[in-house]
């Protein structure tokens, strides 16, 4: 009888501890939070606030994201981020406040001129899907190569370069020009603005300069952006 009583007491204690622990570990309700932030490191984005939740996708260092909500998980503050239609939670300390203006103003004129010069010297190189060298470029490989030669590290993909940059209204030579719905839906092509309503890119059969007044590219134009 005494054993049964002690067993019941032990089970009750475990249940109480379990409920107490559960309430302590439970995340709070999400509240609205807005703003543009940039990742400090390569980070994992999770399905909910807390490291116990599954990883839904990852982000590279320097990626700009939009905040939609914030939530406390224990003593930690987590932000819900949105990028290219994807959403998930990131530990707040892994993000830094950013703004389109500060990013847009960050490209020195000397560096921009160097990017344009490098890109123009690459004209005539054959187009090669997945290409990143002077043996052949695809559009994002062309951009990455031109910027790398001038001391700037940019993403390998078109969508990565899009999220890494900030939208601008008045382009200068060296800025990026993005197009959508070319060979796939959404952001799908990129070039470097060279002035006089023209851009240089890896497209078609080779790297070349094209006018933004060209009917095809005019219909596919998305935005000017600056890294």
mmCIF file of C-alpha atoms in Angstrom:
data_model
loop_
_atom_site.group_PDB
_atom_site.id
_atom_site.type_symbol
_atom_site.label_atom_id
_atom_site.label_comp_id
_atom_site.label_asym_id
_atom_site.label_seq_id
_atom_site.Cartn_x
_atom_site.Cartn_y
_atom_site.Cartn_z
ATOM 1 C CA UNK A 1 0.000 0.000 0.000
ATOM 2 C CA UNK A 2 2.829 2.367 0.923
ATOM 3 C CA UNK A 3 4.615 1.570 -2.363
ATOM 4 C CA UNK A 4 1.445 2.342 -4.312
ATOM 5 C CA UNK A 5 1.067 5.631 -2.461
ATOM 6 C CA UNK A 6 4.691 6.628 -3.101
ATOM 7 C CA UNK A 7 4.358 5.672 -6.762
ATOM 8 C CA UNK A 8 1.257 7.872 -7.117
ATOM 9 C CA UNK A 9 3.074 10.754 -5.455
ATOM 10 C CA UNK A 10 6.048 10.360 -7.796
ATOM 11 C CA UNK A 11 3.841 10.332 -10.882
ATOM 12 C CA UNK A 12 2.025 13.441 -9.696
ATOM 13 C CA UNK A 13 5.333 15.217 -9.143
ATOM 14 C CA UNK A 14 6.518 14.285 -12.637
ATOM 15 C CA UNK A 15 3.289 15.578 -14.176
ATOM 16 C CA UNK A 16 3.536 18.875 -12.289
ATOM 17 C CA UNK A 17 7.174 19.273 -13.320
ATOM 18 C CA UNK A 18 6.242 18.473 -16.888
ATOM 19 C CA UNK A 19 3.509 21.100 -16.986
ATOM 20 C CA UNK A 20 5.773 23.660 -15.347
ATOM 21 C CA UNK A 21 8.597 22.922 -17.765
ATOM 22 C CA UNK A 22 6.236 23.027 -20.709
ATOM 23 C CA UNK A 23 4.924 26.453 -19.811
ATOM 24 C CA UNK A 24 8.451 27.759 -19.243
ATOM 25 C CA UNK A 25 9.674 26.519 -22.626
ATOM 26 C CA UNK A 26 6.581 27.534 -24.605
ATOM 27 C CA UNK A 27 7.076 30.384 -27.043
ATOM 28 C CA UNK A 28 4.960 33.509 -26.673
ATOM 29 C CA UNK A 29 2.480 34.626 -29.287
ATOM 30 C CA UNK A 30 3.933 36.424 -32.286
ATOM 31 C CA UNK A 31 3.462 40.184 -32.532
ATOM 32 C CA UNK A 32 3.823 42.366 -35.601
ATOM 33 C CA UNK A 33 7.323 43.612 -36.406
ATOM 34 C CA UNK A 34 8.501 45.346 -39.574
ATOM 35 C CA UNK A 35 11.787 46.527 -41.001
ATOM 36 C CA UNK A 36 14.601 45.602 -43.345
ATOM 37 C CA UNK A 37 17.472 43.635 -41.840
ATOM 38 C CA UNK A 38 20.638 41.990 -43.103
ATOM 39 C CA UNK A 39 22.117 38.653 -41.995
ATOM 40 C CA UNK A 40 25.380 38.868 -40.032
ATOM 41 C CA UNK A 41 26.368 35.272 -40.826
ATOM 42 C CA UNK A 42 25.249 32.258 -42.842
ATOM 43 C CA UNK A 43 22.139 31.293 -40.869
ATOM 44 C CA UNK A 44 19.405 28.687 -40.570
ATOM 45 C CA UNK A 45 15.790 29.802 -40.853
ATOM 46 C CA UNK A 46 13.418 27.679 -38.763
ATOM 47 C CA UNK A 47 9.739 26.788 -38.943
ATOM 48 C CA UNK A 48 9.073 28.487 -35.587
ATOM 49 C CA UNK A 49 10.883 30.344 -32.825
ATOM 50 C CA UNK A 50 13.502 28.129 -31.178
ATOM 51 C CA UNK A 51 16.310 25.791 -32.206
ATOM 52 C CA UNK A 52 14.142 22.720 -31.564
ATOM 53 C CA UNK A 53 12.120 23.517 -34.683
ATOM 54 C CA UNK A 54 13.105 22.185 -38.100
ATOM 55 C CA UNK A 55 15.242 24.172 -40.537
ATOM 56 C CA UNK A 56 13.141 25.283 -43.527
ATOM 57 C CA UNK A 57 15.890 27.031 -45.507
ATOM 58 C CA UNK A 58 19.235 28.796 -45.066
ATOM 59 C CA UNK A 59 20.460 32.311 -45.842
ATOM 60 C CA UNK A 60 23.941 33.501 -46.725
ATOM 61 C CA UNK A 61 25.738 36.283 -44.900
ATOM 62 C CA UNK A 62 24.746 39.703 -46.238
ATOM 63 C CA UNK A 63 21.235 38.712 -47.360
ATOM 64 C CA UNK A 64 18.574 41.393 -46.873
ATOM 65 C CA UNK A 65 15.264 40.225 -45.413
ATOM 66 C CA UNK A 66 11.929 41.774 -44.448
ATOM 67 C CA UNK A 67 10.577 41.280 -40.929
ATOM 68 C CA UNK A 68 6.898 40.459 -40.370
ATOM 69 C CA UNK A 69 6.685 39.334 -36.726
ATOM 70 C CA UNK A 70 8.653 38.798 -33.530
ATOM 71 C CA UNK A 71 8.284 36.159 -30.827
ATOM 72 C CA UNK A 72 9.965 35.283 -27.537
ATOM 73 C CA UNK A 73 11.126 31.708 -26.962
ATOM 74 C CA UNK A 74 12.347 31.416 -23.392
ATOM 75 C CA UNK A 75 14.882 34.217 -22.945
ATOM 76 C CA UNK A 76 15.522 34.536 -26.693
ATOM 77 C CA UNK A 77 13.891 36.928 -29.157
ATOM 78 C CA UNK A 78 13.191 35.540 -32.629
ATOM 79 C CA UNK A 79 12.191 37.423 -35.782
ATOM 80 C CA UNK A 80 9.960 36.045 -38.496
ATOM 81 C CA UNK A 81 11.508 36.936 -41.848
ATOM 82 C CA UNK A 82 10.196 36.931 -45.385
ATOM 83 C CA UNK A 83 12.263 36.570 -48.554
ATOM 84 C CA UNK A 84 11.181 35.558 -52.055
ATOM 85 C CA UNK A 85 7.848 34.274 -50.741
ATOM 86 C CA UNK A 86 9.506 32.097 -48.088
ATOM 87 C CA UNK A 87 8.986 32.663 -44.363
ATOM 88 C CA UNK A 88 10.600 31.440 -41.181
ATOM 89 C CA UNK A 89 12.136 32.412 -37.850
ATOM 90 C CA UNK A 90 15.670 33.673 -37.175
ATOM 91 C CA UNK A 91 17.341 34.461 -33.846
ATOM 92 C CA UNK A 92 17.307 38.260 -33.553
ATOM 93 C CA UNK A 93 21.005 38.528 -32.647
ATOM 94 C CA UNK A 94 21.919 37.089 -36.055
ATOM 95 C CA UNK A 95 20.388 40.066 -37.868
ATOM 96 C CA UNK A 96 21.433 43.702 -38.142
ATOM 97 C CA UNK A 97 19.250 46.677 -39.023
ATOM 98 C CA UNK A 98 19.630 47.749 -42.643
ATOM 99 C CA UNK A 99 18.090 50.253 -45.001
ATOM 100 C CA UNK A 100 17.804 50.571 -48.766
ATOM 101 C CA UNK A 101 19.381 54.028 -48.617
ATOM 102 C CA UNK A 102 22.497 52.911 -46.750
ATOM 103 C CA UNK A 103 22.985 49.896 -49.013
ATOM 104 C CA UNK A 104 22.301 51.904 -52.152
ATOM 105 C CA UNK A 105 24.909 54.474 -51.202
ATOM 106 C CA UNK A 106 27.595 51.930 -50.470
ATOM 107 C CA UNK A 107 29.042 51.394 -53.963
ATOM 108 C CA UNK A 108 32.014 53.744 -54.555
ATOM 109 C CA UNK A 109 32.159 55.434 -57.961
ATOM 110 C CA UNK A 110 35.667 54.066 -58.565
ATOM 111 C CA UNK A 111 34.503 50.514 -57.943
ATOM 112 C CA UNK A 112 31.490 50.982 -60.216
ATOM 113 C CA UNK A 113 33.683 52.276 -63.035
ATOM 114 C CA UNK A 114 35.920 49.250 -62.614
ATOM 115 C CA UNK A 115 32.961 46.878 -62.781
ATOM 116 C CA UNK A 116 31.764 48.463 -66.020
ATOM 117 C CA UNK A 117 35.266 48.354 -67.539
ATOM 118 C CA UNK A 118 35.680 44.685 -66.623
ATOM 119 C CA UNK A 119 32.244 43.778 -67.939
ATOM 120 C CA UNK A 120 32.815 45.598 -71.244
ATOM 121 C CA UNK A 121 36.089 43.724 -71.706
ATOM 122 C CA UNK A 122 34.168 40.452 -71.424
ATOM 123 C CA UNK A 123 32.047 41.136 -74.506
ATOM 124 C CA UNK A 124 32.117 38.393 -77.090
ATOM 125 C CA UNK A 125 32.648 35.528 -74.616
ATOM 126 C CA UNK A 126 30.223 32.672 -75.387
ATOM 127 C CA UNK A 127 27.128 32.157 -73.275
ATOM 128 C CA UNK A 128 27.274 28.959 -71.243
ATOM 129 C CA UNK A 129 24.565 27.904 -68.797
ATOM 130 C CA UNK A 130 26.232 27.556 -65.386
ATOM 131 C CA UNK A 131 29.371 29.276 -66.689
ATOM 132 C CA UNK A 132 31.511 31.358 -64.327
ATOM 133 C CA UNK A 133 34.786 31.773 -66.255
ATOM 134 C CA UNK A 134 36.067 33.411 -69.416
ATOM 135 C CA UNK A 135 35.431 30.106 -71.205
ATOM 136 C CA UNK A 136 31.744 30.936 -70.947
ATOM 137 C CA UNK A 137 29.317 32.816 -68.694
ATOM 138 C CA UNK A 138 25.684 32.662 -67.740
ATOM 139 C CA UNK A 139 24.090 35.931 -66.607
ATOM 140 C CA UNK A 140 24.766 35.675 -62.864
ATOM 141 C CA UNK A 141 28.215 34.153 -63.408
ATOM 142 C CA UNK A 142 29.057 37.176 -65.567
ATOM 143 C CA UNK A 143 27.986 39.553 -62.770
ATOM 144 C CA UNK A 144 29.827 37.645 -60.075
ATOM 145 C CA UNK A 145 33.055 37.606 -62.136
ATOM 146 C CA UNK A 146 32.944 41.344 -62.934
ATOM 147 C CA UNK A 147 32.340 42.318 -59.312
ATOM 148 C CA UNK A 148 34.905 39.878 -57.921
ATOM 149 C CA UNK A 149 37.585 41.372 -60.187
ATOM 150 C CA UNK A 150 36.826 44.687 -58.497
ATOM 151 C CA UNK A 151 36.928 43.499 -54.918
ATOM 152 C CA UNK A 152 33.245 42.822 -54.313
ATOM 153 C CA UNK A 153 31.792 39.469 -53.327
ATOM 154 C CA UNK A 154 28.305 38.811 -54.678
ATOM 155 C CA UNK A 155 25.977 35.837 -54.729
ATOM 156 C CA UNK A 156 26.316 33.207 -57.464
ATOM 157 C CA UNK A 157 22.628 33.225 -58.446
ATOM 158 C CA UNK A 158 20.339 35.818 -59.994
ATOM 159 C CA UNK A 159 17.872 35.657 -57.098
ATOM 160 C CA UNK A 160 20.725 35.867 -54.613
ATOM 161 C CA UNK A 161 22.077 38.989 -56.318
ATOM 162 C CA UNK A 162 18.560 40.436 -56.315
ATOM 163 C CA UNK A 163 18.111 40.005 -52.563
ATOM 164 C CA UNK A 164 21.658 41.220 -51.885
ATOM 165 C CA UNK A 165 20.965 44.530 -53.636
ATOM 166 C CA UNK A 166 18.696 47.510 -53.006
ATOM 167 C CA UNK A 167 16.173 48.953 -55.442
ATOM 168 C CA UNK A 168 16.980 52.381 -56.911
ATOM 169 C CA UNK A 169 15.118 54.705 -59.256
ATOM 170 C CA UNK A 170 18.005 56.498 -60.968
ATOM 171 C CA UNK A 171 20.667 54.020 -62.136
ATOM 172 C CA UNK A 172 24.340 54.813 -62.580
ATOM 173 C CA UNK A 173 26.904 52.814 -64.563
ATOM 174 C CA UNK A 174 27.824 49.763 -62.512
ATOM 175 C CA UNK A 175 24.349 49.224 -61.086
ATOM 176 C CA UNK A 176 22.429 46.026 -61.796
ATOM 177 C CA UNK A 177 19.371 45.726 -63.997
ATOM 178 C CA UNK A 178 17.008 42.811 -63.371
ATOM 179 C CA UNK A 179 14.454 41.121 -65.614
ATOM 180 C CA UNK A 180 11.656 38.700 -64.866
ATOM 181 C CA UNK A 181 9.736 35.962 -66.651
ATOM 182 C CA UNK A 182 12.407 35.218 -69.264
ATOM 183 C CA UNK A 183 13.178 31.482 -69.254
ATOM 184 C CA UNK A 184 11.335 30.994 -65.936
ATOM 185 C CA UNK A 185 8.803 32.845 -63.791
ATOM 186 C CA UNK A 186 10.044 35.501 -61.383
ATOM 187 C CA UNK A 187 13.476 37.141 -61.333
ATOM 188 C CA UNK A 188 15.420 35.256 -63.979
ATOM 189 C CA UNK A 189 18.025 37.489 -65.662
ATOM 190 C CA UNK A 190 20.484 40.232 -64.724
ATOM 191 C CA UNK A 191 22.882 42.619 -66.446
ATOM 192 C CA UNK A 192 25.103 45.598 -65.622
ATOM 193 C CA UNK A 193 23.895 49.086 -66.506
ATOM 194 C CA UNK A 194 26.510 50.975 -68.572
ATOM 195 C CA UNK A 195 24.677 54.271 -69.155
ATOM 196 C CA UNK A 196 22.692 55.732 -72.068
ATOM 197 C CA UNK A 197 19.810 53.316 -71.401
ATOM 198 C CA UNK A 198 22.023 50.303 -72.179
ATOM 199 C CA UNK A 199 23.272 47.282 -70.248
ATOM 200 C CA UNK A 200 25.920 44.618 -70.771
ATOM 201 C CA UNK A 201 25.090 41.008 -70.014
ATOM 202 C CA UNK A 202 25.709 37.358 -70.773
ATOM 203 C CA UNK A 203 22.726 36.358 -72.837
ATOM 204 C CA UNK A 204 21.818 34.891 -76.198
ATOM 205 C CA UNK A 205 24.954 33.501 -77.832
ATOM 206 C CA UNK A 206 27.520 35.771 -76.181
ATOM 207 C CA UNK A 207 28.180 38.607 -73.738
ATOM 208 C CA UNK A 208 27.104 41.872 -75.341
ATOM 209 C CA UNK A 209 25.638 45.349 -74.868
ATOM 210 C CA UNK A 210 21.888 45.716 -75.388
ATOM 211 C CA UNK A 211 19.509 48.672 -75.284
ATOM 212 C CA UNK A 212 16.768 48.737 -72.676
ATOM 213 C CA UNK A 213 14.537 50.058 -75.456
ATOM 214 C CA UNK A 214 14.752 46.654 -77.134
ATOM 215 C CA UNK A 215 11.101 45.439 -77.175
ATOM 216 C CA UNK A 216 11.896 42.085 -75.586
ATOM 217 C CA UNK A 217 13.987 43.424 -72.713
ATOM 218 C CA UNK A 218 11.653 46.360 -72.198
ATOM 219 C CA UNK A 219 8.759 43.935 -71.684
ATOM 220 C CA UNK A 220 10.788 41.863 -69.199
ATOM 221 C CA UNK A 221 12.282 44.742 -67.192
ATOM 222 C CA UNK A 222 11.866 44.473 -63.430
ATOM 223 C CA UNK A 223 14.096 47.005 -61.641
ATOM 224 C CA UNK A 224 17.416 48.738 -61.218
ATOM 225 C CA UNK A 225 19.284 47.733 -58.066
ATOM 226 C CA UNK A 226 22.590 48.566 -56.391
ATOM 227 C CA UNK A 227 24.956 46.390 -54.365
#
